[in-house]
Structure formats: C-alpha cells, structure tokens
Coordinates of C-alpha atoms in Angstrom, one line a residue:
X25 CA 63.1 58.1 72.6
X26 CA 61.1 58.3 75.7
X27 CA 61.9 56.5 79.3
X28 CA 59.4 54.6 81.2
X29 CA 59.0 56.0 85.0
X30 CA 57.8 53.6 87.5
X31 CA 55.4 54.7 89.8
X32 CA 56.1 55.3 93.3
X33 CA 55.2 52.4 95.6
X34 CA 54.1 52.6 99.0
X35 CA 56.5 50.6 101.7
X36 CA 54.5 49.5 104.7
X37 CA 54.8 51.5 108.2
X38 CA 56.5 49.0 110.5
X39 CA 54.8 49.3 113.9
X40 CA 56.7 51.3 117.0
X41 CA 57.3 48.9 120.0
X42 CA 56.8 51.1 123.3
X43 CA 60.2 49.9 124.9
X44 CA 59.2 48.6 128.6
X45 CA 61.8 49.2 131.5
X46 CA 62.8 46.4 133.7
X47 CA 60.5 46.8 136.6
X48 CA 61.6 45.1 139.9
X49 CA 60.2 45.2 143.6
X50 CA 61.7 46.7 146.5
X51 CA 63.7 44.9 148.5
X52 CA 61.5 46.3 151.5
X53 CA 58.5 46.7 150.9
X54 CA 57.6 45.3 147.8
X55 CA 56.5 47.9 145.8
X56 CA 57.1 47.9 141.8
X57 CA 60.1 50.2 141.0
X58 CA 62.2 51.0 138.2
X59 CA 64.9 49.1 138.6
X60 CA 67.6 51.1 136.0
X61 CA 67.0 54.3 138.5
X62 CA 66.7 52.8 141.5
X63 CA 69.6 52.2 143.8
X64 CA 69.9 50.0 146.4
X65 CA 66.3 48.5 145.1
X66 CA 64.7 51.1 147.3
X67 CA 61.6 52.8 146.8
X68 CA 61.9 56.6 147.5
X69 CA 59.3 56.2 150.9
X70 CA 62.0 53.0 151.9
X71 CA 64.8 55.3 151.0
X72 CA 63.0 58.5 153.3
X73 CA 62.8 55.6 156.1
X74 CA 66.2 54.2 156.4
X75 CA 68.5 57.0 155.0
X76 CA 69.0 59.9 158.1
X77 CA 70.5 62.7 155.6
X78 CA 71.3 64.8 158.8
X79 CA 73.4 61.7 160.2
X80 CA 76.6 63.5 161.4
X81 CA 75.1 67.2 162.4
X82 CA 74.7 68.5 166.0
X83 CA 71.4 68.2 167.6
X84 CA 72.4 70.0 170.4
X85 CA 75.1 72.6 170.7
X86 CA 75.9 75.7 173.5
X87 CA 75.6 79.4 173.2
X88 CA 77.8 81.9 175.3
X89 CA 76.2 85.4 176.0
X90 CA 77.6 88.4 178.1
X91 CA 75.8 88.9 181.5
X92 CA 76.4 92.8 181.5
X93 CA 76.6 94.4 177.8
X94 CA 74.4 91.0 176.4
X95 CA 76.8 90.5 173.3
X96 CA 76.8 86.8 171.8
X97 CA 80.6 84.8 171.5
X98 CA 81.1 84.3 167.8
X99 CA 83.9 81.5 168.0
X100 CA 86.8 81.9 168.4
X101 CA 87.0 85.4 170.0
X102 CA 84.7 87.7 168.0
X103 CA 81.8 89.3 170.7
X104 CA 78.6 90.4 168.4
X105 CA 75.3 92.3 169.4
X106 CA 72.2 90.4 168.0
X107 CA 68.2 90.6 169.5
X108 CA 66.5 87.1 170.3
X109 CA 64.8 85.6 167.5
X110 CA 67.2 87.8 164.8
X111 CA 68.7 87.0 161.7
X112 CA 72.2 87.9 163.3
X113 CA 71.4 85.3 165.7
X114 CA 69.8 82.6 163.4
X115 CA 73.5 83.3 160.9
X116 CA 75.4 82.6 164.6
X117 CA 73.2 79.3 165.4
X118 CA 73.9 77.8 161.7
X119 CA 77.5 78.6 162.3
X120 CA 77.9 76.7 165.9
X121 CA 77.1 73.7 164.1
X122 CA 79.7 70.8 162.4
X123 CA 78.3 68.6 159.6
X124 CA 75.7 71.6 158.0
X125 CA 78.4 72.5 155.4
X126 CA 78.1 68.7 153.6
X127 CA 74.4 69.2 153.0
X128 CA 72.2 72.4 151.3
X129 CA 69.8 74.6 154.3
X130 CA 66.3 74.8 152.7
X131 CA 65.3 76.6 155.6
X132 CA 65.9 77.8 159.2
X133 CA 63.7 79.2 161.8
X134 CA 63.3 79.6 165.6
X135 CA 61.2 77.6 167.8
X136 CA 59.7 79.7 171.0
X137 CA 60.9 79.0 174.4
X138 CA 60.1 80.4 177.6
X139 CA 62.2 83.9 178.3
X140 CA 63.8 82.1 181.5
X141 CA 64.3 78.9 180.4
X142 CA 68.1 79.6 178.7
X143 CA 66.8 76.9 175.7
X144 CA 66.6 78.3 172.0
X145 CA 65.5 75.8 169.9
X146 CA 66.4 75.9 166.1
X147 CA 63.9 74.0 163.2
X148 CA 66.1 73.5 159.9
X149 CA 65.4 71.9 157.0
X150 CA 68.0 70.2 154.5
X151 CA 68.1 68.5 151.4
X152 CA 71.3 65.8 149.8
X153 CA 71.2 63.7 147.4
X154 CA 71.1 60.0 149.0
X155 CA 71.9 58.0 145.8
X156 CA 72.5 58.8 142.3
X157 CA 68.9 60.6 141.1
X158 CA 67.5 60.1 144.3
X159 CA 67.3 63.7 146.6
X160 CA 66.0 63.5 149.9
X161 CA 64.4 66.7 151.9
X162 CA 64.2 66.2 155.8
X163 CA 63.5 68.6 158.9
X164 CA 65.1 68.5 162.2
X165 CA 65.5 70.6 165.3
X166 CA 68.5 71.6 167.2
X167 CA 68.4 72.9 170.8
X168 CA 71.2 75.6 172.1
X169 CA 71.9 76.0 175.9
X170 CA 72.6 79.6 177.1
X171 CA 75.2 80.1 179.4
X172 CA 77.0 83.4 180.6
X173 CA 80.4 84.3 179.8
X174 CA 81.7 87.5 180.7
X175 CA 83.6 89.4 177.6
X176 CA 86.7 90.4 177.4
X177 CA 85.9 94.3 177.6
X178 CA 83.6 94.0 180.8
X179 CA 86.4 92.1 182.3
X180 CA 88.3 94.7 181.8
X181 CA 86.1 97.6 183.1
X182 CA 85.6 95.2 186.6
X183 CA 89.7 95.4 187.1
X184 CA 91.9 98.1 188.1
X185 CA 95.0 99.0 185.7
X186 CA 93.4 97.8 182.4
X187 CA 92.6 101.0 180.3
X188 CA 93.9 102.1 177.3
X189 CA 93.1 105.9 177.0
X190 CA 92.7 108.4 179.6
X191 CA 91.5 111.8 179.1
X192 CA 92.8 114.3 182.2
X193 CA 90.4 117.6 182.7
X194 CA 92.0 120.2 184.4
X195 CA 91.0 123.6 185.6
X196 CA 92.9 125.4 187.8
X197 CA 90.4 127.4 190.0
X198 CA 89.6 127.3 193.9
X199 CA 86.2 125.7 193.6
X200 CA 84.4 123.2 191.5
X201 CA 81.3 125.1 189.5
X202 CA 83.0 124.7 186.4
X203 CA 83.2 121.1 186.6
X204 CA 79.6 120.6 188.0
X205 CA 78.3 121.7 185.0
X206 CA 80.6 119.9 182.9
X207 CA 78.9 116.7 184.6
X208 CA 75.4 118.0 184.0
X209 CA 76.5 118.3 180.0
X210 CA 78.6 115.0 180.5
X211 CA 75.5 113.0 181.8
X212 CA 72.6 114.7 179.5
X213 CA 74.4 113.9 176.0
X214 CA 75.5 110.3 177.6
X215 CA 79.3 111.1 176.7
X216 CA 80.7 108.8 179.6
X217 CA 79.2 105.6 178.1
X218 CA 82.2 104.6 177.1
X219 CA 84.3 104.9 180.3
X220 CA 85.7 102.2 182.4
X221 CA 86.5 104.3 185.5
X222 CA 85.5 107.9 186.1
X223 CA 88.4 109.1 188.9
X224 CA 88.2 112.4 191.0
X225 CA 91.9 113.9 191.4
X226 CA 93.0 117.6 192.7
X227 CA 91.6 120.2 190.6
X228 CA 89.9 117.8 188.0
X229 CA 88.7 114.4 186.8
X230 CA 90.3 111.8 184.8
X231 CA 88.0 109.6 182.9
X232 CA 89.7 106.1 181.4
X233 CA 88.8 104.4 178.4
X234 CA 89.5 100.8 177.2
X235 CA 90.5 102.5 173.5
X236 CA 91.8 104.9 171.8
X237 CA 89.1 106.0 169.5
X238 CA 87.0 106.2 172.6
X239 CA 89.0 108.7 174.3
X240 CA 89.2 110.9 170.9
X241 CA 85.6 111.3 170.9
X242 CA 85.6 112.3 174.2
X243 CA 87.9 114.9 173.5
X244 CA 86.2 116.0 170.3
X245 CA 82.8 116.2 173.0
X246 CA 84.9 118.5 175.4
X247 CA 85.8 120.8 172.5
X248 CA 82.5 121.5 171.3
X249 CA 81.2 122.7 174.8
X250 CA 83.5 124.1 176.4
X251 CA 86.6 126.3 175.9
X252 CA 89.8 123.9 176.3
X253 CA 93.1 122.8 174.8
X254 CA 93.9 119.3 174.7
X255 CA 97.4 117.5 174.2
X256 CA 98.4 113.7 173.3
X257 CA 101.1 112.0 174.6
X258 CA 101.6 108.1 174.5
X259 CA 104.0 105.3 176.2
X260 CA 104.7 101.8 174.5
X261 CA 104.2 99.2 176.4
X262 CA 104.9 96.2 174.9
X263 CA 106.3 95.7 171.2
X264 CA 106.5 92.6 169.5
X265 CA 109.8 92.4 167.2
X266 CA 108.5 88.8 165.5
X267 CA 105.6 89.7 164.2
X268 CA 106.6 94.3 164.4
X269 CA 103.6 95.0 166.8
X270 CA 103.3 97.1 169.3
X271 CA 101.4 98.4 171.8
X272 CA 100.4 101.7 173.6
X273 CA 98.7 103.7 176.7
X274 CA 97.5 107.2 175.4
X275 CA 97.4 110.5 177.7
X276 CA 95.2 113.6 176.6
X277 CA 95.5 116.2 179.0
X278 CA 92.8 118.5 178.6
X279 CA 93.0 122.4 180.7
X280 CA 89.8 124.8 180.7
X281 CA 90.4 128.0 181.1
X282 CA 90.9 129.2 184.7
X283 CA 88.1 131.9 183.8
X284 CA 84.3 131.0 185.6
X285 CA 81.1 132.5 185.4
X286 CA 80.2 135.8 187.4
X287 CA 84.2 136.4 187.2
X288 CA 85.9 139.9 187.5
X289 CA 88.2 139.9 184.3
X290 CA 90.8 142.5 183.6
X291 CA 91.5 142.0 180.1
X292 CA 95.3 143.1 178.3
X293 CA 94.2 146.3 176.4
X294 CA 95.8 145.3 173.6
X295 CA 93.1 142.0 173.7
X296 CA 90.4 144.5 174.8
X297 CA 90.8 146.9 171.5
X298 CA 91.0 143.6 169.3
X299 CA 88.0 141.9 170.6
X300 CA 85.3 145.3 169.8
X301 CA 87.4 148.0 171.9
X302 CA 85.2 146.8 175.1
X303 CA 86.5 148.1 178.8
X304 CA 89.3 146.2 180.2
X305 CA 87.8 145.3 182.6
X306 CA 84.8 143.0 182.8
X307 CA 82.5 140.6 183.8
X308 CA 82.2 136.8 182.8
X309 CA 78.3 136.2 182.7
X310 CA 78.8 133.0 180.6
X311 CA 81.3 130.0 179.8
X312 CA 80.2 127.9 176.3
X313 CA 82.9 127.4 173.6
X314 CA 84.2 130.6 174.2
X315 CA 84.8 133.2 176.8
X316 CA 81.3 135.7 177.0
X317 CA 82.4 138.8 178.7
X318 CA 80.0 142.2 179.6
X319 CA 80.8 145.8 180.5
X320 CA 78.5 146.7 183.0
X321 CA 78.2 150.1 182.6
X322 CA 77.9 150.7 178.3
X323 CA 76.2 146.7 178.1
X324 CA 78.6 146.0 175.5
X325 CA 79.9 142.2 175.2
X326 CA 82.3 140.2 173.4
X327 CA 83.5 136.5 173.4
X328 CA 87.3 135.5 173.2
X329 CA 87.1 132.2 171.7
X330 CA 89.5 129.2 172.4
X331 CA 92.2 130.1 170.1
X332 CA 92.9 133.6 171.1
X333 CA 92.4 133.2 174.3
X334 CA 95.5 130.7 174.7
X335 CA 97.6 132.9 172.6
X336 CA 97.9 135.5 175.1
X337 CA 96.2 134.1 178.3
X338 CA 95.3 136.2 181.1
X339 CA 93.5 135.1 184.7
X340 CA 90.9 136.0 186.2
X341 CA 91.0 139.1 188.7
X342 CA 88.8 138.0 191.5
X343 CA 86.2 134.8 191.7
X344 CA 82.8 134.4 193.1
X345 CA 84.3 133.5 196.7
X346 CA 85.2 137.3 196.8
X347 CA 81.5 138.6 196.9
X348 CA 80.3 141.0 199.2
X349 CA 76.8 142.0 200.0
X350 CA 75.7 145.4 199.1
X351 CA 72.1 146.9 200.2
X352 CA 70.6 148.9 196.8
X353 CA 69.4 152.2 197.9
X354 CA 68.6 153.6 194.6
X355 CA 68.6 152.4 191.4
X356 CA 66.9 154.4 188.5
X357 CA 67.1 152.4 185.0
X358 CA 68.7 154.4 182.0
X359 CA 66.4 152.9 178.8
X360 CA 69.1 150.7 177.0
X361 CA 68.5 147.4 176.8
X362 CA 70.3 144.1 175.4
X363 CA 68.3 140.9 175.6
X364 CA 68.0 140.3 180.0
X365 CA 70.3 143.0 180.5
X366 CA 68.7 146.3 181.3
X367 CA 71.1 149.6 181.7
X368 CA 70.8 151.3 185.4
X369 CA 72.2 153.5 187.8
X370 CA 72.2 151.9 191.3
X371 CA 73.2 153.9 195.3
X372 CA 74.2 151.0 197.1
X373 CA 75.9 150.5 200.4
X374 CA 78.1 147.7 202.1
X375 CA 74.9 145.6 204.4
X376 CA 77.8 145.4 206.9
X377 CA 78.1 149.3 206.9
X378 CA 74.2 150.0 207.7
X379 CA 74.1 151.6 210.9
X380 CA 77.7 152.0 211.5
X381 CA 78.5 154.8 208.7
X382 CA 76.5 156.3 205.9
X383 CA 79.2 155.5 203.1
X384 CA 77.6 155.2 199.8
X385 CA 78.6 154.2 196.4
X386 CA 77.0 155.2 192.5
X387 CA 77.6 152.9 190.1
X388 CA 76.1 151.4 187.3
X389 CA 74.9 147.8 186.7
X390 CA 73.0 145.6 183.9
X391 CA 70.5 144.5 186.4
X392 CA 68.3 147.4 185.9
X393 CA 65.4 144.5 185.2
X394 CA 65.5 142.4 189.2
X395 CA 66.9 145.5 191.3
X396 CA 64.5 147.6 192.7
X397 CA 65.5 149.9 196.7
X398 CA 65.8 147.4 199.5
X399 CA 67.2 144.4 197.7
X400 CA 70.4 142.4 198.4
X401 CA 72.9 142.5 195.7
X402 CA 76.3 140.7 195.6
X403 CA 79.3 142.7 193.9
X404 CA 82.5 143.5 193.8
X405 CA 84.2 145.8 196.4
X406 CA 87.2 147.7 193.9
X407 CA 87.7 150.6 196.6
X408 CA 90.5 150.0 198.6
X409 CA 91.2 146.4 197.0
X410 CA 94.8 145.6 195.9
X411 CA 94.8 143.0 193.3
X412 CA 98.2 140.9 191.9
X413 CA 97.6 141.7 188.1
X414 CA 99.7 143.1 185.7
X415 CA 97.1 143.3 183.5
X416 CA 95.1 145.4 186.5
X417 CA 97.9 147.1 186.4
X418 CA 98.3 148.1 183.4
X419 CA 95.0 149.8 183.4
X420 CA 95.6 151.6 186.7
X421 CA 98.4 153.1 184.9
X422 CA 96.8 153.8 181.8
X423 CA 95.3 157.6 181.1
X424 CA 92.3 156.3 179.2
X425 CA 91.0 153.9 181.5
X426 CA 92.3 154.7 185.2
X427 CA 89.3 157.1 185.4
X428 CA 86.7 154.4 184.3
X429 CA 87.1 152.1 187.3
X430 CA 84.2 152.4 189.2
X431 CA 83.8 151.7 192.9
X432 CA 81.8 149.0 193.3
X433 CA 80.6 146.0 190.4
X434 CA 77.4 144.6 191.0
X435 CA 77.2 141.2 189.8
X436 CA 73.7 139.1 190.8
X437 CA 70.8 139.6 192.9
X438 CA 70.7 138.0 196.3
X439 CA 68.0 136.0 197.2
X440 CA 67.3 135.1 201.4
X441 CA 67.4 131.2 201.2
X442 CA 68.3 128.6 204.2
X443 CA 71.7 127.2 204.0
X444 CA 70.3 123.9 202.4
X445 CA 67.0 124.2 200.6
X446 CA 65.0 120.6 201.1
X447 CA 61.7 121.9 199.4
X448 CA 63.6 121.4 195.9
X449 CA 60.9 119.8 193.5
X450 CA 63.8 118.9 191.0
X451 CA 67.2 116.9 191.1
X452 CA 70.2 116.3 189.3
X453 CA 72.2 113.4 188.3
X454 CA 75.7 112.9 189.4
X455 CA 78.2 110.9 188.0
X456 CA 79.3 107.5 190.3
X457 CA 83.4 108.6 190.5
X458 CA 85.9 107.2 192.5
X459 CA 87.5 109.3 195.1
X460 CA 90.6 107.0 194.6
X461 CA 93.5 106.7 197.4
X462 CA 92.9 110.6 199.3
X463 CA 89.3 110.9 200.4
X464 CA 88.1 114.0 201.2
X465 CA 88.3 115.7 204.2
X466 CA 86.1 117.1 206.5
X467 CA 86.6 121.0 205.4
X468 CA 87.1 119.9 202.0
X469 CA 83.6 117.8 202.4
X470 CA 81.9 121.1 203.4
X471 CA 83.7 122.7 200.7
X472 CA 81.9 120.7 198.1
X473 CA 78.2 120.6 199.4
X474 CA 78.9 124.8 199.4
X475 CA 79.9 124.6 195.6
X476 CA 77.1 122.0 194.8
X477 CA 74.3 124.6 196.3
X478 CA 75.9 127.3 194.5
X479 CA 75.7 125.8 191.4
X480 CA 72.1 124.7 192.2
X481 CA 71.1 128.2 192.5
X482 CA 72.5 129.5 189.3
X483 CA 70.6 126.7 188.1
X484 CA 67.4 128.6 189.6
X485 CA 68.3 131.9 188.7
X486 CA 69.8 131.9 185.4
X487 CA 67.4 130.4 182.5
X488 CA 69.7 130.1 179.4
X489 CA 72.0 128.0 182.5
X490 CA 69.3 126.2 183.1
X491 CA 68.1 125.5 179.8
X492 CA 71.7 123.6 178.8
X493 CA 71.2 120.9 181.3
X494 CA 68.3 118.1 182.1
X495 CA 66.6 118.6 185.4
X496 CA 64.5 115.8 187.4
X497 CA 61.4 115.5 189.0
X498 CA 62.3 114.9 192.6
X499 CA 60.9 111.9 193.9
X500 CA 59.0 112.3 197.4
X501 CA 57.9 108.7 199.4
X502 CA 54.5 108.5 200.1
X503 CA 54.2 108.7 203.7
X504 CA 56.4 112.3 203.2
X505 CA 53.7 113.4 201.2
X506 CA 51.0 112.1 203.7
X507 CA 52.8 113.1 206.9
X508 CA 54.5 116.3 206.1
X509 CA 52.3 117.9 203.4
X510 CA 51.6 120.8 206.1
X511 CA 55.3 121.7 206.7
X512 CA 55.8 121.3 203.1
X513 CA 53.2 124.2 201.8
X514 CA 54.5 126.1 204.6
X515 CA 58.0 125.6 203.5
X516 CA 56.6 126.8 199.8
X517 CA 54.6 129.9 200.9
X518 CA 57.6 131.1 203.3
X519 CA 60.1 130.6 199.6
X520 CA 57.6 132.2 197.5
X521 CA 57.4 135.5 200.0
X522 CA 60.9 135.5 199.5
X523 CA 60.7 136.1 195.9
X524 CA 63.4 133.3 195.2
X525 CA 63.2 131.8 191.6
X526 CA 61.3 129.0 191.3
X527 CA 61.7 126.1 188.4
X528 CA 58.3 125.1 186.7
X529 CA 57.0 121.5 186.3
X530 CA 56.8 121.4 183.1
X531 CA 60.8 121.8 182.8
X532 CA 61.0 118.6 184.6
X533 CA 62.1 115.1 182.7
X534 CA 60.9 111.9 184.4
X535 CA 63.3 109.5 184.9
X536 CA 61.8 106.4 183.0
X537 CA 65.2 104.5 183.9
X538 CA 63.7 104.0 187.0
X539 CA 59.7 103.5 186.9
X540 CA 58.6 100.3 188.9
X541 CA 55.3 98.8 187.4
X542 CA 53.3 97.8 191.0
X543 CA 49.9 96.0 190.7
X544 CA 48.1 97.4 194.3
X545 CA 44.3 96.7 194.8
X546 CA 42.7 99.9 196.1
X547 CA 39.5 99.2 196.6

C-alpha cells in the first residue's frame, strides 16, 4: 500500500517594514531629533548651550605658600614641597576645589603666568552626564591667588624657647682649635641645616633642633668624625591623660676628648703596651675618629679609638699654649722614613738662651724633612718641668722608661709671619652663632682671634688638615686691586722669602652662593 506525499509548497515572503522613530523638533532651535532619546526635546548643540555641567565648582580659589622654606599648605595642616608647574602641585590645585568630586577630570593643565604676578591659572576639562544618554564634555579655567603664610616650623625657628632636641658639644680644653675645625667639617657636609639656633656656651656649643630625629642624626654626624661619647636624657613636658599622649624635650650631651693636636701625651703603660708597645709618652699629630699618637724618636704610631680610650681615660700632659721656641743648630737625618715623617737627630737651643749661655740639647725629632741649621722650631721644654700626672709619674718611676725621656720634644717648624696675615688669598666660612646672655670680653675677644689664626696656620702647614675642610677664594673689591696691587706683591714677595706655606689656587672652591650677574658696558 503506498502513501501519496504532497509536494512542498512555497509560502510567500512577507515584506519587512523598516520601523520609523517618532521624530520631533527641538524646542529651541528646531532641528529634527529623536524624540524617544531626547530629553527635555533638546538637541545635543541646545543641550551644550544651556546646560553649565561645571555649575557649582570654584572658578577661583587661594593658595598659601611659605615665604622662607617655599613649602605649599595642604589643608588642613599638612605643609608639602612641590616645584611650579608640577604634578604635586597640579594634585594640590584639584584638591582646593569643592564641586570637582560630582563630575569625571578628563584633563588638567597649567596656564603660564608671569613669575611675579602671584596668579596660577588652572585649564580642566570635565565630562557628566546631563540627561539620561546624553554626556556633555566642557573646559574651564580656574585662577589661584598666592599668598604667604609662614609654617609652623619657621615660626618656630624665628622664636626663642621652641626646640625640641638639643645636642650639647663639650670639650674641656683651654682654647678653641678643636671646635674650629669641628665648624669647618660642620659647614662643608651642611650638617647644621637642620638647626634652629646654633648657641656658643663656656667650653662648647649647643646646637637646637625642632625634632628628635634631627638631633640623632646630628649625633650619628659627630660620631663618625670625631672621637666623642654622647648621652640621652629627656623631660616630659606635657602629657595628655584623655587621649595617653605625651610630650618631650630631649638632651644629648656630647664630650670630645680633652686630647688636641700637637699635644704632649703621657699614656698609662698598661694602655701603651696594649696599643703596639709604643713609648708612653707621645705626641698627638692628628684627631679623626680616633686618637693618632707618634713617638718621635723610633716614628712608631698608634690610634686609641673611642671606645678604649673612655675606658681608661687619661689627659693630656701639656697643650700647644706651652710651646717654646728652640733655634736648630744641627740636625743630621737618620734614613727611616714613614709617609711625611722623616727620622733625625737635631742640636737645638732655647732662642731666649742665644747669647746669654751656650746650653744645648740632642734630641731626636720626625721633622728630619722641613728642619735644616738656623730654623725656628717650637717644642717642648721637659728639663726642669714639673707636670701634675700620675700617669707622668708613673713613668718617672718606672726602670724601663725613666731613661727614655728626652730633654726637649720638637713638635712643628716655626714660620716668621706678622701677627695677622691680610695677604690671605683664601677664607673660611663661620657659622652665624649666638653669643647668648655673657658676651665676650675683651681678653677673651683677643683670646679667640689668637686661636682662629692658629688654626689658620695649621690650615697652611699641614696638607692632610687642610685637605678635610673647604677653603674659599677670597674676595678682593676692585679698587683694592687697582689701588694697592703694589703693596700687595710686596706683601707676597716679603711672605715667599720667608719660606711660609702657601695654599694653591687650584685648592680654592668658589662660592657660587654668592655670584651677582652685573650687565656693565665697557666699551
């Protein structure tokens, strides 16, 4: 039985309708819009014309900057460094503003202004969404007014009584070459940046600091140049029982040991034996972290460093003020040499003695390399000297060492110079300190010029001295250099025949702090 299958029939396509959308005109200007997107029966340019997307944002708004460290006030207390035309500045800009955080910042830029004019001008651009589908873009600019406000920290380092820290140096000596070199180290690594008030007190300096961290550092600089021991000790000041704060004023009392360079030392001999079995007794030829000492007579040295020196401390046995001036006779050098040091035998004789005895003394020195007959030598006079030192003392009284103290210990060469040398062609910086309450008197003046050219002349004669610290070209006014240029090169020439040191130019440093950029038509 078979089935019949009818055969497919073809249904006609039914046409698509393209579906129109209601089209209306704007309200404003007429234009054909779509009228299920549109709101407000606005066409977008209508919509760009009377719809201010930036309506509630600041168009103009004020800036505070610091007058002396140029920091920026970052409401409501916050001080922050930022260049002109910086992104750290831009951020702080954007910030100052009320209304930006309701819309999205496409973009942000500055606007130049003149330098002086205390205007920046700020050009953002924003975007919102106006009415449902509709996002508008628009570009605006915002002007800032600088004015000065002082900060809180240079408010505080313009008024007495408002540190934090203090670091007190002591040194307990009778004059002040220690601490002059301190400054010169002080000044050339720019460690007293940080202070509020730099204070001159009896046998030292205090230097204040507006925090603690600041005055830890300071400490930390001290340690790594010099040989010192520090202690911390702290007050509370005020403490806050509501919220458990409190607050604090920090001491660090800082001593350097009472030991200088060119110092006589008479070493314990226990120390002595434990340090390289060097002499007793000694001289001090250089101060750095640690203690350097030299016997004069074998050229043997050895440093007692910060540590061990405090464990069993010992003074020195006479200072620089205790010179005398010897005359070298004779001097005849023995070959052994270490580094400037040259091994000698020397005749000399007290310059006060010539021509009223013929009293001699045979020693011998390291300056086998600068003495030659007829020089002037400074020393020490042993003969005949009574010194209040157990440690002295003790090596009077000892059988191996009583025998080995000589007569006379030369210590530096003596160079003829006038009491205050004006044909210097290089300077130092000083530190501005404040003498506080006591100024200094008359005596004590003098005292201080005498220890200032002191130092300046170990500056001239010792090189690894002078290589630790930054010298200056010294600035001469023109009409000097016109009008005295004769007495000048005869100042010069009379120095040179005097065989004094002299410092090269091309040790100098300019002082770029200062250079003054002066248009003058020479023609």
């Amino acid at each position: 039985m078979s089935m019949d299958i009818d055969a497919p029939v073809a249904l006609p396509s039914r046409p698509l309708i393209p579906q129109n959308n209601a089209t209306i005109l704007c309200c404003n200007c007429g234009a054909p819009i779509d009228g299920t997107s549109s709101a407000g029966a606005l066409c977008y340019d209508c919509v760009k014309l009377t719809v201010d997307i930036s309506e509630g944002i600041q168009r103009e708004a004020t800036l505070h900057i610091c007058r002396d460290c140029e920091r920026w006030l970052q409401p409501p207390a916050h001080w922050v460094t930022a260049a002109l035309e910086s992104r750290e500045l831009l951020a702080l800009c954007l910030r100052k503003l009320r209304g930006l955080s309701k819309v999205r910042i496409i973009d942000a830029s500055f606007i130049w202004t003149e330098p002086h004019s205390r205007r920046v001008k700020v050009k953002i651009t924003i975007q919102q969404e106006a009415f449902q589908g509709t996002i508008l873009q628009q570009t605006f600019e915002v002007e800032y007014v600088v004015n000065y406000h002082q900060c809180p920290d240079c408010a505080k380092s313009f008024t007495a009584n408002t540190w934090r820290a203090v670091v007190q140096v002591r040194q307990k000596v009778p004059h002040k070459r220690t601490f002059l070199y301190l400054e010169q180290l002080i000044l050339k690594h720019s460690a007293h940046r940080d202070t509020i008030n730099i204070k001159e007190v009896k046998d030292g300096l205090d230097f204040y600091f507006s925090a603690r961290n600041h005055a830890e550092k300071f400490v930390d600089f001290l340690n790594s140049v010099t040989p010192v021991r520090s202690k911390k000790s702290q007050e509370l000041i005020s403490h806050d029982i509501q919220n458990s704060t409190k607050s604090y004023k920090f001491s660090f009392s800082c001593e350097l040991v009472p030991i200088c360079k060119d110092d006589l030392v008479a070493i314990p001999i226990k120390l002595a034996k434990q340090v390289g079995n060097i002499s007793p007794l000694t001289l001090c030829y250089r101060i750095g972290t640690s203690v350097y000492l030299l016997d004069p007579t074998t050229l043997q040295t050895a440093d007692i460093s910060t540590p061990i020196y405090w464990r069993s401390p010992f003074a020195s046995l006479a200072d620089v003020q205790e010179l005398v001036e010897f005359v070298v006779m004779d001097i005849e050098p023995l070959g052994p040499e270490k580094g400037r040091f040259v091994l000698a035998e020397a005749t000399v004789a007290r310059a006060n003695d010539l021509g009223v005895n013929d009293k001699t003394y045979y020693t011998r020195t390291h300056l086998g390399a600068v003495l030659h007959p007829g020089d002037t030598v400074m020393g020490y006079h042993l003969t005949g000297t009574n010194f209040n030192n157990p440690a002295f003392e003790e090596l009077e009284q000892s059988n191996a060492y009583a025998s080995s103290i000589p007569d006379v210990m030369l210590v530096k060469k003596f160079y003829a110079r006038k009491k205050k040398n004006k044909s210097r062609n290089w300077r130092l910086k000083r530190m501005n300190k404040d003498e506080g309450e006591m100024l200094p008197k008359k005596q004590d003046q003098e005292r201080m010029e005498r220890d200032f050219e002191m130092f300046l002349r170990d500056v001239e004669e010792d090189t690894e001295l002078r290589s630790t610290v930054a010298l200056y070209k010294q600035k001469m006014e023109k009409q000097r250099m016109e009008g005295i240029e004769t007495q000048s090169m005869a100042e010069t020439e009379e120095t040179d025949m005097e065989g004094a040191p002299k410092i090269d130019m091309n040790e100098l440093l300019d002082e770029f702090d200062e250079l003054n950029v002066q248009d003058n038509d020479e023609e």
